[in-house]
């Protein structure tokens, strides 16, 4: 029997690595998408995931990602973790850097979400999960280049949820309201042992739980924060 496929776009060694591990353990065929595949070699060896070089802001590159995923098996879950970010005062921000942040963080979410929706609609079920941040709901001084793509991604997720939920496609947006702890042996400091930063493994468990929610009680947005983080 062919395993269901989970695509993680914008894969790295933090939350994406935790997701790859838990999804592989639960029987998914994982496909990782990133610009730099070299950093994923150890994770690929560990999980058996497929790694596809992908620019989420490029139409042809995203189409290729999902064509590769199609060959791996039937799509069930897509997680968009890519993030566009540039910081600085509004007077000094480089316009091209801001444009790139918007392309990766918001337009990339659209391209990945569109390809996912086409396949899941054909199958009749599945989940599309978007990773947001505190900046999804609150723009801080000096972070216009981060807040804009995150606000845009949240709007995309809300629109997609309203359109696709009645068609049995679960779309959810996660507000990660706090710093994520380093993901790897020997990387966590004393503060992380006190749970002052979000555990990437705990976040991944929550993502999987949302994917498995009964459709009579779907979550469309969820905030995750450490116990010491201010609201």
Backbone as a ProteinNet text record, in pm:
[ID]
protein_1_A
[PRIMARY]
XXXXXXXXXXXXXXXXXXXXXXXXXXXXXXXXXXXXXXXXXXXXXXXXXXXXXXXXXXXXXXXXXXXXXXXXXXXXXXXXXXXXXXXXXXXXXXXXXXXXXXXXXXXXXXXXXXXXXXXXXXXXXXXXXXXXXXXXXXXXXXXXXXXXXXXXXXXXXXXXXXXXXXXXXXXXXXXXXXXXXXXXXXXXXXXXXXXXXXXXXXXXXXXXXXXXXXXXXXXXXXXXXXXXXXX
[TERTIARY]
84.2	0	87	58.7	138.3	112.4	219.5	205.8	156.9	81.9	43.9	167.8	164.9	278.8	254.7	359.5	358.5	470.3	435.6	533.4	561.1	688	728.5	808.6	751.9	815.2	885.8	1010	1089.7	1155.2	1204.8	1256.2	1392.7	1410.4	1537.9	1561.9	1646.8	1685.9	1614.7	1514	1438.9	1306.8	1197.4	1063.8	1046.1	1096.5	1080.8	1143.7	1258	1323.8	1238.9	1181.6	1092.9	971	916.4	801.9	839.6	954.9	997.9	1011.7	1064.9	1084.7	952.2	862.4	737.1	649.1	649.7	567	619.9	750.5	809.4	773.3	783.9	748.3	603.1	515.9	373.2	336.4	435.1	409.3	395.7	419.4	413.5	540.9	527.4	642.2	667.5	778.9	804.7	885.8	843.4	915.6	955	1085.1	1137.8	1175.9	1135.3	1166.8	1249.1	1364.5	1450.8	1540.6	1590.2	1685.8	1820.6	1861.9	1991.2	1971.2	1995.1	1972.4	2087.4	2204.3	2319.2	2295.3	2222.8	2198.6	2103.6	2033.3	1933.8	1986.5	2113.3	2164.8	2152.3	2186.4	2176.8	2032.1	1941.5	1799.1	1743.4	1785.3	1740.7	1788.4	1913.8	1966.3	1888.5	1851.6	1782.6	1639.7	1569.3	1426	1389.9	1483.4	1450.9	1365.9	1358.1	1277	1338.4	1255.2	1301.7	1331	1437.1	1470.8	1470.5	1397.5	1382.8	1426.5	1524.3	1568.2	1453.7	1412.2	1291.7	1305.3	1266.4	1248	1098	1045.3	900	839.8	923.7	874	874.8	909.6	916.8	811.8	727.6	615.5	664.5	759.4	806.7	871.7	944.3	1010.9	909.9	803.2	699.6	622.5	596.3	529.5	612.8	744.8	833.8	830.6	829.3	822.8	703.2	587.9	467.7	461	525.1	533.1	617.8	725	806.6	724.6	650.6	566.6	460.7	405.7	304.6	358.5	484.6	545.3	571.1	577.6	605.1	481.2	362.8	239.2	130.6	14.9	-96.9	-72.3	-93	-69.3	-177.4	-134.2	-229.1	-208.5	-83.7	-51.3	56.3	35.9	136.6	158.3	285.4	321.3	409	368.8	448.6	524.7	656.6	742.5	835.9	831.9	923.6	890	993.9	972.4	1061.9	1001	1076.8	1095.4	1217.9	1243.8	1353.7	1327.9	1431.9	1398.5	1499.6	1476.4	1547.5	1495.6	1557.1	1452	1495.6	1402.2	1337.1	1218	1143.3	1217.3	1295.1	1369	1488.6	1537.6	1661.3	1643.6	1524.9	1503.7	1535	1602.2	1633.2	1509.2	1456.5	1333.6	1342.2	1456.3	1468.1	1462.2	1521.1	1514.3	1371.4	1297.2	1156.5	1076.3	1103.7	1032.9	1058.1	1183.5	1216.3	1147.6	1140.6	1072.9	926	862.5	722	702.9	795.2	784.3	795.6	890.7	910.3	800	774.6	687.2	538.9	496.9	354.2	321.2	387.4	363.2	400.3	509.1	546.9	439.3	377	266.3	150.7	123.1	17.6	51.2	174.1	211.1	204.7	257.3	253.7	110	34.5	-105	-189.5	-164.1	-241	-215.8	-88.1	-56.3	-113	-105.2	-160	-311.2	-378.4	-524.6	-571.5	-505.2	-545.7	-543.7	-442.7	-429.4	-524.3	-536.5	-623.2	-770	-807.2	-945.3	-977	-879.4	-898.7	-914.5	-842	-848.6	-969.9	-1013.9	-1132.7	-1107.4	-979.4	-946.7	-797.4	-758.5	-618.8	-606.4	-484	-459.1	-349.2	-365	-263.6	-238.8	-116.6	-83.9	21.1	-2.4	87.7	150.1	280.1	350.5	364.2	300.7	309.9	397.2	386.1	469.5	395.6	458.2	401.3	372.9	462.2	448.3	327.8	261.5	139.8	25	31.1	-79.3	-33.9	98.9	150.4	276.7	271.1	388.3	470.5	595.9	684.3	766.7	817.7	907.9	1029.1	1065.5	1181.7	1157.5	1033.1	1006.3	901	888.8	791.2	818.4	947.3	983.5	956.2	920.3	880.9	730.1	673.5	529.9	448.2	491.9	414.2	393.1	499.8	474.8	396	416.1	343.4	195.2	164.9	24.9	-38.1	34.4	-17.2	-43.7	47.3	30.1	-92.7	-114.7	-232.8	-361.3	-363	-480.1	-505.3	-397.2	-409	-471.6	-421.4	-472.3	-619.7	-659.5	-799.8	-888.8	-845.9	-925.6	-936.4	-824.6	-825.4	-910.9	-906	-986.3	-1134.4	-1176.7	-1319.3	-1363.6	-1273.8	-1307.3	-1302.2	-1202.8	-1176.1	-1237.4	-1265.7	-1323.9	-1454.4	-1544	-1667	-1642.5	-1519.9	-1484.6	-1396.7	-1395.4	-1328	-1175.5	-1124.8	-981.7	-956.3	-874.9	-847.5	-729.9	-752.9	-647.9	-634.5	-512.9	-490.7	-364	-366.8	-254.4	-207.3	-75.2	-16.9	60.4	25	99.5	201.5	326.8	433.7	479.7	426.3	444.9	557.1	679.1	795.6	909.2	1025	1141.9	1136.8	1177.4	1183.9	1322	1325.8	1452.6	1532.3	1665.2	1748.7	1711.4	1724.8	1680.5	1800.4	1852	1963.9	2034.7	2108.3	2177.3	2281.9	2279.6	2379	2356.1	2242.2	2218.2	2134.3	2055.8	1966.5	2041.7	2013.3	2075.4	1988.2	2034.6	1961.3	1820.5	1805.5	1672.5	1575.8	1627.8	1540.1	1496.4	1583	1545.2	1434.1	1421	1312.2	1190	1193.9	1082.7	1053.4	1157.4	1138.3	1127.6	1164.8	1145.3	1063.4	994.2	907.9	990.6	953.3	1017.2	969.8	1060.7	1017.2	944.8	982.7	912.6	769.1	749.3	613.7	528.2	588.1	514.1	473.4	566.7	538.5	424.6	422.2	312.5	178.4	179	55.6	11.5	105.6	71.4	4.6	63.1	6.2	-133.2	-152.7	-284.5	-388	-349.3	-441.6	-476.4	-378	-404	-504.5	-502.1	-588.6	-719.3	-745.2	-870.3	-992.5	-1095.9	-1223.1	-1282.6	-1339.7	-1386.1	-1506.3	-1568	-1676	-1621.9	-1490.1	-1430.7	-1291.8	-1284	-1157.1	-1109.8	-980.1	-916.9	-866.9	-892.8	-840	-719.5	-702.9	-585.4	-553.5	-424.3	-381.7	-258.4	-257.5	-141.1	-64.5	66.6	152.5	257.3	268.5	367.4	415.5	539.5	588.5	511.6	516.2	442.3	488.6	610.4	661.9	643.4	593.4	579.4	458.6	476.6	366.1	269.4	140.9	41.8	49.7
-119.7	0	123.8	220	341.2	434.2	487.1	580.1	715.5	785.3	922.1	1010.3	1113.2	1203.6	1331.1	1377.6	1507.5	1592.3	1710.5	1804.5	1913.3	1939	2047.3	2146.7	2262	2363.9	2465.7	2498.4	2585.4	2507.6	2388.6	2297.3	2340.5	2327.2	2353.9	2254.3	2291.3	2197.9	2224.4	2310	2339.3	2266.1	2342	2283.9	2182.3	2212.5	2120.2	1984.5	1985.3	1858.8	1778	1845.7	1776.8	1720.9	1797.8	1750.5	1629	1634.5	1522.2	1395.3	1408.4	1290.5	1230.6	1315.8	1261.9	1208.4	1274.2	1227.9	1095.9	1083.8	957.3	844.8	873.1	774	730.8	824.8	795.6	737	710	637.9	722.2	852.1	937.3	923.5	947.3	964.9	1114.9	1158.8	1301.8	1355.4	1470.6	1541.8	1678	1705	1830.1	1922.6	2048.4	2146.8	2258.6	2287.6	2393.7	2442.1	2564.3	2614.4	2543.8	2521.2	2460.2	2319.6	2221	2082.4	2027.4	2089.7	2038.9	2031.4	2129.9	2131.9	2021.2	1958.3	1857.1	1714.4	1698.3	1564.4	1469	1515.4	1428.8	1392.3	1490.7	1465.9	1367.5	1379.1	1287.2	1145.5	1132.9	1000.7	941	1026.1	978.9	935.7	1010.8	988.3	918.2	917.5	862.1	954.6	1080.7	1177.8	1207.8	1250.4	1304.7	1452.9	1501.4	1643.3	1700.5	1809	1869.9	2015.4	2051.9	2191.7	2277.3	2374.5	2450.2	2595.8	2683.2	2825.8	2848.1	2869	2876.7	2999.6	3095.5	3215.6	3203.2	3084	3060.4	2957.4	2993.2	2907.4	2771.4	2769.7	2643.5	2555.6	2617.2	2541.2	2474.6	2544.8	2487.5	2378.3	2399.7	2296.1	2169.4	2185.7	2068.8	1995.3	2071.1	2010.1	1916.9	1963.9	1882.8	1769.8	1785.9	1674.3	1561.7	1597.7	1496.7	1429.3	1510.7	1455.9	1361.4	1394.1	1307.8	1167.4	1159.9	1029.3	950	1020.5	953.1	888.3	936.3	881.1	986.4	950.6	1043.9	1150	1275.2	1386.1	1391.6	1413	1423.2	1549.6	1595.9	1706.6	1794.1	1926.3	2022.6	2124.7	2147.4	2247.9	2352.8	2479.6	2588.9	2656.2	2635.1	2690.6	2800.3	2827.3	2927.9	3066.1	3146.1	3276.8	3380.7	3491.6	3604.6	3706.9	3753.6	3842.5	3942.4	4067.2	4169.8	4272.7	4318.2	4408.7	4541.6	4644.7	4776.3	4885.1	5006.7	5118.9	5141.7	5194.5	5214.6	5306.6	5400.4	5494.4	5427.8	5318.6	5258.1	5123.1	5063.8	4931.9	4932.6	4827.4	4811.4	4759.5	4834.2	4792	4652.9	4618.2	4486.5	4375.7	4398	4298.8	4279.7	4389.6	4381	4304.8	4332.6	4262.5	4111.9	4074.5	3933.3	3868.7	3941.7	3888.9	3863.2	3954.6	3937.4	3820.3	3805.8	3696.9	3561.2	3547.2	3419	3393.5	3491.9	3469.5	3470.7	3546.4	3556	3493.9	3540.7	3485.2	3337.6	3300.3	3159.2	3075.3	3130.7	3060.3	3038.1	3138.2	3123.4	3013.4	3015	2915.6	2773.2	2754.4	2621.8	2582.9	2678.7	2651.5	2617.4	2683.7	2656.5	2515.4	2476.7	2341.8	2236.2	2262.8	2169	2156.5	2270.3	2269.6	2190.8	2207.6	2136.5	1985	1936.8	1793.4	1742.3	1816.9	1771.8	1779	1877.2	1884	1762.7	1721.9	1603.7	1478.3	1473.3	1356.7	1362.5	1483	1497.5	1518.2	1526.3	1552.8	1584.3	1631.5	1663.2	1793.9	1829.3	1949.4	2034.9	2166.8	2264.4	2352.9	2350.3	2421.1	2528.2	2648.3	2761.3	2803.8	2825.2	2867.9	3020	3080.1	3223.4	3256	3379.6	3426.4	3535.7	3586.4	3701.3	3813.4	3828.3	3934.1	3913.8	3798.9	3777.5	3863.9	3903.7	3979.7	4110	4132.3	4251.2	4299.5	4417.3	4473.9	4555.4	4516.5	4587.6	4692.2	4788.7	4886.9	4816.8	4855.9	4796.9	4663.4	4615.9	4483	4485	4598.7	4606.8	4501.3	4473.9	4375.1	4232.6	4210	4076.6	4069.8	4177.6	4179.9	4173.6	4242	4243.1	4103.2	4023.5	3888	3800.7	3818.3	3736.6	3775.1	3904	3945.8	3890.1	3896	3845.3	3696.4	3621.5	3476.4	3442.4	3517.9	3493.1	3520.5	3626.8	3655.4	3545.6	3494.6	3382.4	3262.5	3229.3	3112.8	3128.7	3247.7	3271	3254.1	3309	3299	3154.2	3084.2	2944.7	2858.9	2886	2807.1	2823.3	2944.4	2968.7	2906	2901.2	2843.8	2691.4	2635.5	2492.2	2406	2463.6	2382.2	2313.8	2383.5	2316.4	2204.8	2198.1	2093.5	1986.6	1985.4	1882.6	1895.8	2017.6	2043.2	2132.2	2084.3	2155.2	2250.5	2379.6	2481.2	2547.7	2554.7	2614.8	2698.7	2804.2	2896.4	2893	2882.7	2873.3	3000.4	3064.5	3180.9	3131.1	3126.6	3083.8	3207.6	3225.1	3348.3	3330.4	3330.1	3311.3	3248.9	3241.8	3183.2	3031.4	2966.4	2820.6	2775.9	2678.8	2627.5	2560.4	2562.6	2491.7	2344.5	2286.4	2149.2	2060.3	1996.8	1906.5	1874.6	1765.6	1726	1828.4	1865.6	1957.3	2102.4	2135.4	2272.9	2351	2285.2	2355.2	2405.1	2529	2587.3	2569.5	2626	2613.4	2668.3	2781.1	2842.2	2750.3	2670.9	2580.7	2463.2	2421.3	2313.3	2358.4	2489.3	2543.6	2576.4	2529.5	2548.4	2695.8	2776.4	2917.9	2946.4	2850.3	2861.1	2741.9	2759.8	2653.2	2534	2416.5	2294.3	2264.7	2249.8	2216.9	2083.1	1989.3	1860.5	1877.1	1963.3	1988	2058.3	2150.9	2218.3	2115.9	2029.3	1928.5	1836.5	1798.5	1715.5	1787.3	1918.1	1994.9	2002.3	2020.6	2022.5	1891.5	1780.4	1650.4	1634.9	1682.6	1674.2	1755.4	1871.8	1954.7	1883.5	1822.3	1747	1635.3	1578.3	1464.3	1503.9	1632.1	1674.8	1622.8	1591.5	1556.3	1680.9	1666.5	1785.1	1853.7	1792	1858.7	1964	1964.3	2058.2	2100.8	2155.8	2198.3	2330	2342.4	2469.6	2534.1	2663.8	2735	2820.7	2850.2	2924.2	2884.6	2873.4	2831.6	2911.2	2964.3	3033.3	2937.6	2933.7	2853.1	2943.2	2941.4	3024.7	2954.3	2981.2	2924.8	2983.7	2912.9	2952.9	3087.3	3129.8	3256.8	3373.3	3345.4	3450.2	3537.8	3670.7	3763.7	3758.9	3781	3786.2	3923.2
0	0	0	-88.8	-100.5	16.3	75.3	186.8	138.3	223.7	194.7	196	112.6	98.9	177.3	244.6	311.9	252.5	205.5	149.7	252.4	279.5	368.5	286.4	259.8	176.8	264.9	228.9	312.4	424	391.4	493.3	543.1	674.4	738.3	848.5	944.3	1049.6	1181.9	1182.6	1303.1	1305.4	1292.8	1293.2	1181.4	1063.4	950	978.7	1045.7	1079.1	1176.7	1276	1370.1	1298.5	1206.3	1128.5	1044.1	979.3	895.9	978.7	1099	1183.4	1229.2	1279.3	1332.1	1220.3	1104.8	993.7	937.3	929	883.2	979.4	1108.9	1210.7	1199.2	1158.3	1146.1	1010.1	926.4	802.2	677.8	686.3	568.8	485.5	356	265.8	260.6	313.8	329.3	211.8	160.1	54.8	109.7	113	164.8	50.2	59.7	-43.1	17.2	-43.5	6.2	-107.4	-92.5	-191.2	-177.9	-55.2	-26.9	27.2	-55.9	-14.4	69.6	61.1	133.4	283.1	336.7	480.9	525.6	429.9	464.2	452.9	416.5	385.9	504.4	624	741.7	771.7	758.3	782.7	679.8	555.4	451.1	481.7	524.9	560.7	677.8	772.9	893	865.2	779.9	761	630.7	535.8	405	320.9	359.7	286.3	150	58	-68.9	-50	-110.3	-103.7	-245.1	-263.5	-395.9	-388.2	-467.8	-471.8	-525.3	-447.5	-481.1	-441.6	-532.6	-503.6	-494.7	-374.8	-357.9	-424.8	-464.4	-530.6	-682.5	-732.2	-876.4	-917.6	-1012	-1052.5	-1100.4	-1193	-1249.9	-1143.8	-1050.9	-946	-852.9	-818.3	-731.9	-806.5	-932.4	-1010.9	-1014.8	-1032	-1033.8	-900.2	-789.9	-656.6	-645.6	-687.9	-671.9	-773.9	-887.4	-981.7	-923.9	-855	-787.1	-676.6	-601.3	-493.2	-548.8	-665.3	-727.7	-750.8	-787.3	-816	-688.6	-575.9	-448.2	-389.4	-429.8	-376.1	-367.1	-311.9	-302.6	-195.2	-230.9	-138.8	-31.9	92.4	203.1	285.6	296.9	386	323.9	332.3	286.7	397.7	431.7	531.8	465	478	422.6	535.9	537	641.7	591	462.3	406.8	463.1	483.9	544.9	479.4	436.2	384.4	494.4	514.1	627.5	592.4	622.4	618.2	724.4	796.7	908.7	886.4	949.3	940.2	950.6	970	978.2	842.9	844.8	720.4	624	678	592.4	526.1	585.6	537	469.2	474.8	415.3	265.5	221.7	80.2	7.4	-89.4	-157.3	-219.3	-274.3	-337.6	-232.7	-116.2	-9.5	38.4	45.8	86.3	-18.5	-145.4	-253.6	-245	-221.5	-210.9	-90.6	20.7	139.4	110.8	39.3	3.7	-92.3	-187.3	-283.6	-215.5	-125	-57	44.7	131.4	245.3	216	114.4	83.3	-52.9	-157.8	-291.5	-295.8	-228	-221.3	-155.6	-50.5	13.7	-81.8	-165.1	-265.7	-365.9	-418.4	-519.6	-463.3	-343.3	-280.9	-246.8	-191.9	-157.7	-278.4	-390.2	-511.9	-563.3	-570.9	-617.6	-523.6	-393.7	-295.3	-311	-324.2	-334	-455.7	-567.9	-689.2	-667	-599.6	-579.5	-471.2	-364.1	-255.7	-294.5	-375.5	-425.4	-511.6	-589.6	-673.9	-589	-478.3	-390.1	-297.1	-263.6	-180.1	-32.4	7.7	147.9	159.1	278.9	305.7	380.5	414.6	494.3	432.7	447.7	408.2	529.8	582.4	705.5	678.3	729.1	708.1	840.3	840	960.8	964	1064.1	1084.4	1204.5	1250.8	1360.9	1436	1542.5	1611.9	1513.1	1414.5	1313.3	1222.5	1231.6	1152	1200.9	1326.8	1387.1	1450.6	1456.3	1525.4	1454.9	1398.9	1333.4	1432	1449.5	1542.1	1467.8	1542	1483.4	1423	1302.1	1236.9	1171.4	1170.9	1114	1004.1	936.1	827	720.2	695	593	633.3	757.5	804.8	826	879	906	777.3	672.4	548.5	491.1	470.8	420	516.2	647.6	743	748.9	741.7	733.6	606.5	496.1	369.7	373.8	435.6	445.4	528.3	635.3	718.6	639.6	561.7	478.9	377.4	318	224.3	292.9	412.3	484.6	519	561.6	594.9	472.1	360.3	237.1	190.8	194.5	152.2	244.3	374.1	468.7	440.2	414.4	387.8	256.3	160.5	30.4	31	99.3	86.6	195.3	312	419.3	376.3	307.2	264.1	162.3	110.9	14.8	79.9	213.5	292.7	290.2	265.2	271.5	392.5	483.9	608.6	589.3	606.7	598.4	734.1	785.4	916.6	916.7	997.5	1011.4	1156.3	1175.6	1309.4	1341.1	1451.7	1498.9	1600.9	1560.6	1650.8	1727.1	1845.6	1922.2	2024.1	1973.6	2059.3	1980.1	2041.5	1976.3	1983.6	1874.6	1871.8	1918	2006.1	2058.4	1947.3	1956.4	1859.4	1854.6	1738.1	1717	1687.6	1792.3	1769.8	1899.1	1903.9	2026.7	2067.2	2194.5	2245.8	2212.3	2150.2	2108	2207.5	2290.5	2381.3	2503.7	2544.5	2661.7	2783.9	2896.6	3021.9	3010.1	2938.9	2927	2854.5	2758.8	2685.5	2773	2864	2954.8	3049.8	3064	3144	3056.4	2932.1	2838.4	2811.9	2805	2777.8	2628.2	2547.1	2402.6	2354.5	2244.7	2194.9	2148.4	2191.9	2144.7	2002.6	1906.8	1770.3	1762.5	1848.3	1850.1	1898.2	1998.5	2049	1944.7	1871.5	1764	1658.3	1620.9	1518.4	1561.1	1688	1738.1	1723.9	1746.2	1732.8	1587	1496.4	1354.2	1313.2	1357.7	1322.6	1381.4	1504.2	1567.7	1490.8	1442	1362.7	1232.6	1170.4	1047.3	1071	1190.7	1220.7	1287.6	1303.3	1366.4	1290.3	1365.5	1303.2	1239.8	1122.4	1049.6	1113.9	1213.3	1285.1	1382.1	1402.9	1499	1451.9	1331	1273.6	1334.1	1354.6	1389	1260.7	1245.1	1128.9	1165.8	1295.2	1341.2	1484.2	1512.2	1645.1	1684.2	1807	1861.3	1952.1	1935.1	2019.4	2080.6	2213.6	2282	2408.1	2449.9	2576.1	2694.8	2803.9	2922	2977.7	2945.6	2999	2902.5	2781.9	2679.8	2710.5	2698.9	2719.2	2602.2	2630.8	2524.2	2456.2
[MASK]
+++++++++++++++++++++++++++++++++++++++++++++++++++++++++++++++++++++++++++++++++++++++++++++++++++++++++++++++++++++++++++++++++++++++++++++++++++++++++++++++++++++++++++++++++++++++++++++++++++++++++++++++++++++++++++++++++++++++

